[in-house]
Tab-separated table of C-alpha atoms in Angstrom:
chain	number	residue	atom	x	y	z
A	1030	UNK	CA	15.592	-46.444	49.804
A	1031	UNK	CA	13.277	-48.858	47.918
A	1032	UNK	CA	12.255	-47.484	44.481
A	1033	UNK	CA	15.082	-44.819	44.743
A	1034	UNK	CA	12.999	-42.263	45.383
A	1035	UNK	CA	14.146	-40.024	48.705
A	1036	UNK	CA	11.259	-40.119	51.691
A	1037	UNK	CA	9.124	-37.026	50.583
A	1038	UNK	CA	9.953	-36.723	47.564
A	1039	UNK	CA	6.914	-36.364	44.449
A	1040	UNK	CA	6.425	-39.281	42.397
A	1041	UNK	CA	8.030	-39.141	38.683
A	1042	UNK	CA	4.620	-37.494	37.428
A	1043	UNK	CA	5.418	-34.431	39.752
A	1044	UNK	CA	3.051	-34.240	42.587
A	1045	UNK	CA	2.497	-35.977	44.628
A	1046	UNK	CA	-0.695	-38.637	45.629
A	1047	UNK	CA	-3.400	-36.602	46.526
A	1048	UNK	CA	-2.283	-33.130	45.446
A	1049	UNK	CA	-4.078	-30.795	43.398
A	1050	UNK	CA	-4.647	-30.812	39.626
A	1051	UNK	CA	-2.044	-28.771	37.704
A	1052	UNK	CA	-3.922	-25.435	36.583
A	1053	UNK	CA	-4.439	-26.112	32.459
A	1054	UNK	CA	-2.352	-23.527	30.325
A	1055	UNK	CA	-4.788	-20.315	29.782
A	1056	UNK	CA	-6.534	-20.217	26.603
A	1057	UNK	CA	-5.126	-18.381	23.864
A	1058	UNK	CA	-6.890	-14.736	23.219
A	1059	UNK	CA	-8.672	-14.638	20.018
A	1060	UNK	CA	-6.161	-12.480	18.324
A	1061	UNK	CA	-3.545	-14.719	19.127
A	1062	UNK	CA	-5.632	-17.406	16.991
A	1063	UNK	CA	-6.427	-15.295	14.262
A	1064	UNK	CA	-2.697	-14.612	13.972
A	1065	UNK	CA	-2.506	-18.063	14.604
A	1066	UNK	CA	-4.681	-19.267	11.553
A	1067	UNK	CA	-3.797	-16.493	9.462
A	1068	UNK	CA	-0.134	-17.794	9.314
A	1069	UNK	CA	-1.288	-21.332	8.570
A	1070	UNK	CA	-3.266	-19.968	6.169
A	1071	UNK	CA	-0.465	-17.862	4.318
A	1072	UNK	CA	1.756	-21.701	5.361
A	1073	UNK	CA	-0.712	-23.262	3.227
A	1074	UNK	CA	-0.712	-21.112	0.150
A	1075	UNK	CA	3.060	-20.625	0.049
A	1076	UNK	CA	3.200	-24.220	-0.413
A	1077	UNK	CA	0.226	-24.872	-3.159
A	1078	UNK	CA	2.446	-21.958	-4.705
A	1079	UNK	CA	5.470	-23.922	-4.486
A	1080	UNK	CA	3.967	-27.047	-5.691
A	1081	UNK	CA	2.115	-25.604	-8.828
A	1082	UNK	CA	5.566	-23.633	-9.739
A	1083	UNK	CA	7.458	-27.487	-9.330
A	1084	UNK	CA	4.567	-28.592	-11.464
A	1085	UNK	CA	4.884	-25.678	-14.241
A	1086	UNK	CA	8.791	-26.689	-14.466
A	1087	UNK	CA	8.331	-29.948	-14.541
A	1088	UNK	CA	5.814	-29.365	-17.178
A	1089	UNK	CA	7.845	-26.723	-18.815
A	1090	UNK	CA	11.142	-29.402	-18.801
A	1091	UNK	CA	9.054	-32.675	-19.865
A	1092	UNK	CA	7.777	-30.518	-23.247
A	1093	UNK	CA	10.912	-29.415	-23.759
A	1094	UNK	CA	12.170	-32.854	-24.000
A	1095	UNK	CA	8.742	-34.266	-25.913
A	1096	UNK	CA	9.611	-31.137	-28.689
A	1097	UNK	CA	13.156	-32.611	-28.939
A	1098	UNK	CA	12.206	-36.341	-28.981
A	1099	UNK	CA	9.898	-35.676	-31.542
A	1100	UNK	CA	12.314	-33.944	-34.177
A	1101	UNK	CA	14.705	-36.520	-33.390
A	1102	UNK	CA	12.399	-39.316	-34.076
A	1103	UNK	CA	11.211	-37.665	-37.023
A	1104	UNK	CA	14.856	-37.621	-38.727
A	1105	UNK	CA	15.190	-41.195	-37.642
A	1106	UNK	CA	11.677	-42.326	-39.217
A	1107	UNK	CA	12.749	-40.409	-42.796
A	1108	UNK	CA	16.207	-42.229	-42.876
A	1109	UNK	CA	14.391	-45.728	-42.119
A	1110	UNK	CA	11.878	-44.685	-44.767
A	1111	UNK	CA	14.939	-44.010	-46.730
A	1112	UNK	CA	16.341	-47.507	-46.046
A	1113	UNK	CA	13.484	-49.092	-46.537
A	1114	UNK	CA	12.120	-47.974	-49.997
A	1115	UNK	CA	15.234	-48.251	-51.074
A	1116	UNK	CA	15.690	-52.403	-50.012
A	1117	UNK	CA	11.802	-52.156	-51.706
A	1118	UNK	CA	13.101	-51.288	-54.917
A	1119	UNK	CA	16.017	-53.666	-55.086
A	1120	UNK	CA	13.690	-56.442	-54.027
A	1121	UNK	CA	10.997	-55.237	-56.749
A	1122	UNK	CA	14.047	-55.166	-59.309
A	1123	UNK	CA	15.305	-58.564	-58.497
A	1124	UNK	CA	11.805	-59.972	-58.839
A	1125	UNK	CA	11.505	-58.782	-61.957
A	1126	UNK	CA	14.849	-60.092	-63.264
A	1127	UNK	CA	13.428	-63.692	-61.806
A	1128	UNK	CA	9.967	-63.243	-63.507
A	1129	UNK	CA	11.729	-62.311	-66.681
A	1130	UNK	CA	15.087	-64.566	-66.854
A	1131	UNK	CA	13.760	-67.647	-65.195
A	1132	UNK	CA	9.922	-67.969	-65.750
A	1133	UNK	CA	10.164	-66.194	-69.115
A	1134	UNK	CA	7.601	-63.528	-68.322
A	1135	UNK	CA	7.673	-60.129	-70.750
A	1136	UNK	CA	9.101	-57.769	-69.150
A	1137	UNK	CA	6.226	-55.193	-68.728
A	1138	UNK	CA	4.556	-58.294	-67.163
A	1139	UNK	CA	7.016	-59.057	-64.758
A	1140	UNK	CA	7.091	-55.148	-64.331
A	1141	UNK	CA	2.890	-54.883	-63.999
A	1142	UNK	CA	2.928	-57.590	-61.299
A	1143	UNK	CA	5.477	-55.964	-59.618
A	1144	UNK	CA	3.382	-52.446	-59.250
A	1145	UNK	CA	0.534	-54.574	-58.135
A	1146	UNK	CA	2.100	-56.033	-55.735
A	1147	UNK	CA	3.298	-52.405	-54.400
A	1148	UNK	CA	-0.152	-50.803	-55.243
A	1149	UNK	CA	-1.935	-54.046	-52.511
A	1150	UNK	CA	0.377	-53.219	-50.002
A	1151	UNK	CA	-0.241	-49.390	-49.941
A	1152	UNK	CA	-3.790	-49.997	-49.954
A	1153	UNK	CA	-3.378	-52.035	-47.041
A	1154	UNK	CA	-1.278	-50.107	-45.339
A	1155	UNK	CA	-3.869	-47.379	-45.785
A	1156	UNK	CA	-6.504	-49.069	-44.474
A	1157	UNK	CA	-5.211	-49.691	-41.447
A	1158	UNK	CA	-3.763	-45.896	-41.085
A	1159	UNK	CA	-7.467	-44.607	-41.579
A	1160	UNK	CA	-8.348	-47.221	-38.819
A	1161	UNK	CA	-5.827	-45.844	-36.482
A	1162	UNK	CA	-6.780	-42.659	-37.765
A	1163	UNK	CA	-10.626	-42.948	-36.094
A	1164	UNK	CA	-9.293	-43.214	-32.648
A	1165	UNK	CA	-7.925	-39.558	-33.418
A	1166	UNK	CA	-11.285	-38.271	-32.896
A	1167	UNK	CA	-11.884	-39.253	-28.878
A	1168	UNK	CA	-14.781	-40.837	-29.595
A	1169	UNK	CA	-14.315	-41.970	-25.918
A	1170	UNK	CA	-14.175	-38.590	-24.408
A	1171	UNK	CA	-16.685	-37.099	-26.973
A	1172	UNK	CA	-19.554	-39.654	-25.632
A	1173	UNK	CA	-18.943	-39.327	-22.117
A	1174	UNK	CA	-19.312	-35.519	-22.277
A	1175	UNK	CA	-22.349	-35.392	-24.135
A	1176	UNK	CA	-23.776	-37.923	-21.790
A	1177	UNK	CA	-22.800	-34.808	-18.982
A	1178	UNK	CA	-24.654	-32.890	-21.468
A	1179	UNK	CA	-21.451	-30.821	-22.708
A	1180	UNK	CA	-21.152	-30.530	-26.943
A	1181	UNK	CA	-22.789	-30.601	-30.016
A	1182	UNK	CA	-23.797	-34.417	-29.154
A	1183	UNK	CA	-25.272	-34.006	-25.892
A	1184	UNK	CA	-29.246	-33.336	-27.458
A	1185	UNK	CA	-28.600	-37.123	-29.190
A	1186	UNK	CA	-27.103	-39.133	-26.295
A	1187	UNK	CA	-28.980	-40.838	-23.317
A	1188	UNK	CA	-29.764	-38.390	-20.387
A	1189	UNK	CA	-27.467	-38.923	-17.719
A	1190	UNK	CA	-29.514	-40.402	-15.177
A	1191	UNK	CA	-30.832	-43.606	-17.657
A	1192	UNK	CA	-29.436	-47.061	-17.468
A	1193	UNK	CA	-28.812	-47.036	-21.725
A	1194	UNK	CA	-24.592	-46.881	-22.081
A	1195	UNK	CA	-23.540	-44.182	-24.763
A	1196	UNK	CA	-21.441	-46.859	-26.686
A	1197	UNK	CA	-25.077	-48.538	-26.902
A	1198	UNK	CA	-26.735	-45.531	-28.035
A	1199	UNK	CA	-24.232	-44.870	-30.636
A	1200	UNK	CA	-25.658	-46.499	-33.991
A	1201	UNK	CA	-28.644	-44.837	-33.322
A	1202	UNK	CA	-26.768	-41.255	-32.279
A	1203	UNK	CA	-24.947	-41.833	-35.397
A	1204	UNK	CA	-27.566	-41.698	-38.006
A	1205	UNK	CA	-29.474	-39.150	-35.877
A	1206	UNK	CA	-26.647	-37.002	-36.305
A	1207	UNK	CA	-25.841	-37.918	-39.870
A	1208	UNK	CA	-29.617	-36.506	-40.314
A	1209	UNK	CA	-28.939	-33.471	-38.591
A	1210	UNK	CA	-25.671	-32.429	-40.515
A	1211	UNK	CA	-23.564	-32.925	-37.500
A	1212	UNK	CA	-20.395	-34.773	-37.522
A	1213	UNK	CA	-21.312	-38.354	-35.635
A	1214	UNK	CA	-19.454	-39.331	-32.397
């Protein structure tokens, strides 16, 4: 028996050389595809249903544990703001006791330079908070969308179509706006 195949017997596809084409499997009826894409349909929806209910508790967990971070963080920043003017004040009062025991200096002149010093630094440190401060206001987001032609902005911006950028446009929206009464981008 070369091959291993007994004499007569059909080839491993099933019929043998020759022999007619198996018949094709009947087309289902049109109900039975309905049914068919109905389920698939209902598959479908169950599982967008499934995945925006993960989403919502995910959502639901991750702001529960922002709300906590936050009040945590907030305790921590007050006692290092505790710490910290307090180290300010011992530093301010040994400074003064230098100004005044070793280089002689009145006292309400060591104590003037030592509020000046402390009246610089807060006005530094508020300059740069009202600089962080302007990126509160999405300028970002705020020019895009009036470029779209969404907002109180989008009669002063570039029309969408035009090659002129929006951060381009922006000295000139600016003063436009300032004319108008309308708080600038």
């Amino acid at each position: 028996m070369p091959g291993g195949l007994p004499p007569g017997a059909p080839p491993a596809g099933g019929l043998p050389p020759g022999g007619p084409e198996p018949a094709p499997p009947p087309a289902p009826d049109l109900a039975e595809s309905l049914r068919g894409l109905r389920d698939s349909g209902k598959a479908g929806i169950g599982a967008a249903g499934d995945a925006a209910k993960a989403l919502r508790e995910l959502l639901a967990a991750d702001v529960s544990l922002a709300r906590s971070a936050a009040g945590r963080s907030a305790v921590f920043a007050g006692v290092s703001v505790m710490f910290g003017v307090s180290a300010w004040l011992l530093l301010m009062t040994a400074l003064i006791v230098v100004l005044s025991n070793q280089f002689g200096l009145p006292w309400w002149m060591s104590l003037a330079g030592c509020g000046l010093l402390s009246l610089l630094g807060a006005w530094l440190a508020l300059q740069k908070a009202t600089d962080y401060f302007e990126h509160t206001r999405l300028k970002a987001t705020r020019r895009q969308l009036a470029r779209l032609g969404i907002g109180e902005l989008a009669d002063l911006m570039p029309p969408p179509g035009s090659p002129a950028s929006a951060r381009a446009a922006e000295p000139v929206v600016r003063e436009d706006a300032r004319a108008e009464g309308k708080t600038p981008p």
